[in-house]
């Protein structure tokens, strides 16, 4: 029989269990697995529990327990606040009334043993009011609240009862980043602590909390709290603009999806059905296309997305995107919609008017002029091709390539007293730093760097020869101390997101800002980058669609060719096909990308089977989408804005981690809650999993 008698339970628990919680849990579980107990056994167990508790707790433990229970019960019942501290910062009239306020205690200032000053911070930590605590009341009686206040530590949540009084002009500066009530103060009558901050948590203005204490990071960092609030307001504007002004419908799509080869690595969610698993969605891409065939003409969603990719400052394994799709629409319709939304965000959140319409640039233009498919056009430093001007011996010194493309840009140190010597010190330090290793070790040749100096022959451009030096002066109009930077690359069409000279352009600017040789740009320059190649060469670092053609979709396999001519090129030269794909870029950050979709099932299957050369088995993973497209799906287009990146750009943050309440670390871990966790043998067994040693 599974049910044990009380005496056996006591003996077992004394040997194994050490706390009342464990004993109670064991008794309940044992009772649940046995037969129905008799009334006598139940009474015996009740008597045993009472005796056991008395035996288990020592006198000191019992006292601690009673104190705990007393404190906790007191914290369950507290009066509601009569006013918000925020409203008392600038009261409409002089107030002299008894109030109840909720908030956090600030740092106490002891004027004497009979007089204390303590700021009371509002619930959102944005405002404060000064508490004045006197040991005795006006009639001379002793105030217990004065002694009680001394017991409570800074940052403890409290309920305060007191009398509002006019305040003399404060002589001391208030709390940094906190608006303090200047006209009124609070004469303390009573105080109740709701959960005292323990002594092992040190909170001073200089305390830096680690990611493992993210809650304290947020509480102590006004910038983080402001960013979270800014993000919330921006999301509200997005919803209002799309739903109320542009007729979009907010539709939630499933988080538990299935694995499909869209392009990025997925997170797999095993199930208890052997061999079956969900996949977390890389984006709602397929579901929003399904909605277009379902009669939902304008869809939007602030969606959670998941990609198992290498992490960096602007990438997280889980992220948020503003997802949009429109039926009977082209890319032009989507771009107009997004411009309206982005301009409203900047206007209402930052009081900045962005240009209208946004400038546009093709992918080839962006790569040629700035060396990036997401160029920061604020920086200038446009790139020019110069190989036709340069002497052969100069080209051979900067690259081992035959018949290379050689590009150049001019970099200006942004100082009033710039000189060739200052520039030399800056560039020498940069090229000797770890940041320049990739440029120096480029297999196509390192950069050639020249300092313009009017005191030297040919202004320091002797290796160029007279004719090329003259053309350099005409092209760049350099001044003393300016850098002329050369970089060679293979003479092949652009692919990928940047070129070596484009990366060097950005690296030099960031290094100059760090060293004080350039000013930080705080303006905003939006840009549409269009006309991307529909297909790009496959590479080992990206899974792509797993086809055998050596090509992968640049955006995703659902992007449509742009024109009738591009459709014809599918049969003759797919690598030259332009897709109707567009990215919105602000200050060198890609905020989002979208495209016109393939709305015809046969064309979609042709792209997958004949162009990408995916196997029938892989294509079958999209059978649901093909069936949807076959059901008379209208032409449609859409876009997804990276919401984390959008907020980071608006606030001038380098990393999206600064605008996310609970971001993952560089290793994809949440250090506060310790995720991802280790899978136990029991869990592995439940989900029919077995760990394998990694194979190199």
PDB file of C-alpha atoms in Angstrom, residues 289 293 557-561 567 596-608 622 625-636:
ATOM      1  CA  UNK A 289       0.874  36.439 -47.376  1.00  0.00           C
ATOM      2  CA  UNK A 293      -5.320  35.650 -49.948  1.00  0.00           C
ATOM      3  CA  UNK A 557      12.340  33.343 -51.940  1.00  0.00           C
ATOM      4  CA  UNK A 558       8.961  35.101 -52.106  1.00  0.00           C
ATOM      5  CA  UNK A 559      10.308  38.360 -53.626  1.00  0.00           C
ATOM      6  CA  UNK A 560       9.060  39.179 -57.123  1.00  0.00           C
ATOM      7  CA  UNK A 561      11.190  40.212 -60.094  1.00  0.00           C
ATOM      8  CA  UNK A 567      11.038  38.031 -65.589  1.00  0.00           C
ATOM      9  CA  UNK A 596       6.608  42.947 -53.740  1.00  0.00           C
ATOM     10  CA  UNK A 597       5.763  39.257 -53.401  1.00  0.00           C
ATOM     11  CA  UNK A 598       5.260  36.529 -55.949  1.00  0.00           C
ATOM     12  CA  UNK A 599       1.475  36.098 -55.929  1.00  0.00           C
ATOM     13  CA  UNK A 600       1.280  33.272 -58.497  1.00  0.00           C
ATOM     14  CA  UNK A 601       1.778  29.680 -57.290  1.00  0.00           C
ATOM     15  CA  UNK A 602       3.301  28.425 -60.546  1.00  0.00           C
ATOM     16  CA  UNK A 603       5.833  31.273 -60.660  1.00  0.00           C
ATOM     17  CA  UNK A 604       6.701  30.694 -57.001  1.00  0.00           C
ATOM     18  CA  UNK A 605       7.300  26.999 -57.675  1.00  0.00           C
ATOM     19  CA  UNK A 606       9.372  27.854 -60.778  1.00  0.00           C
ATOM     20  CA  UNK A 607      11.667  30.098 -58.697  1.00  0.00           C
ATOM     21  CA  UNK A 608      12.167  27.401 -56.078  1.00  0.00           C
ATOM     22  CA  UNK A 622       5.945  25.395 -48.612  1.00  0.00           C
ATOM     23  CA  UNK A 625       1.745  28.651 -49.160  1.00  0.00           C
ATOM     24  CA  UNK A 626       1.597  27.389 -52.739  1.00  0.00           C
ATOM     25  CA  UNK A 627      -1.958  26.223 -52.170  1.00  0.00           C
ATOM     26  CA  UNK A 628      -2.864  29.653 -50.787  1.00  0.00           C
ATOM     27  CA  UNK A 629      -1.345  31.451 -53.782  1.00  0.00           C
ATOM     28  CA  UNK A 630      -3.196  29.076 -56.114  1.00  0.00           C
ATOM     29  CA  UNK A 631      -6.522  30.208 -54.658  1.00  0.00           C
ATOM     30  CA  UNK A 632      -6.607  33.501 -56.581  1.00  0.00           C
ATOM     31  CA  UNK A 633      -4.237  35.450 -54.341  1.00  0.00           C
ATOM     32  CA  UNK A 634      -4.061  39.132 -55.430  1.00  0.00           C
ATOM     33  CA  UNK A 635      -0.762  40.980 -56.033  1.00  0.00           C
ATOM     34  CA  UNK A 636       0.620  42.174 -52.725  1.00  0.00           C
TER      35      UNK A 636
END
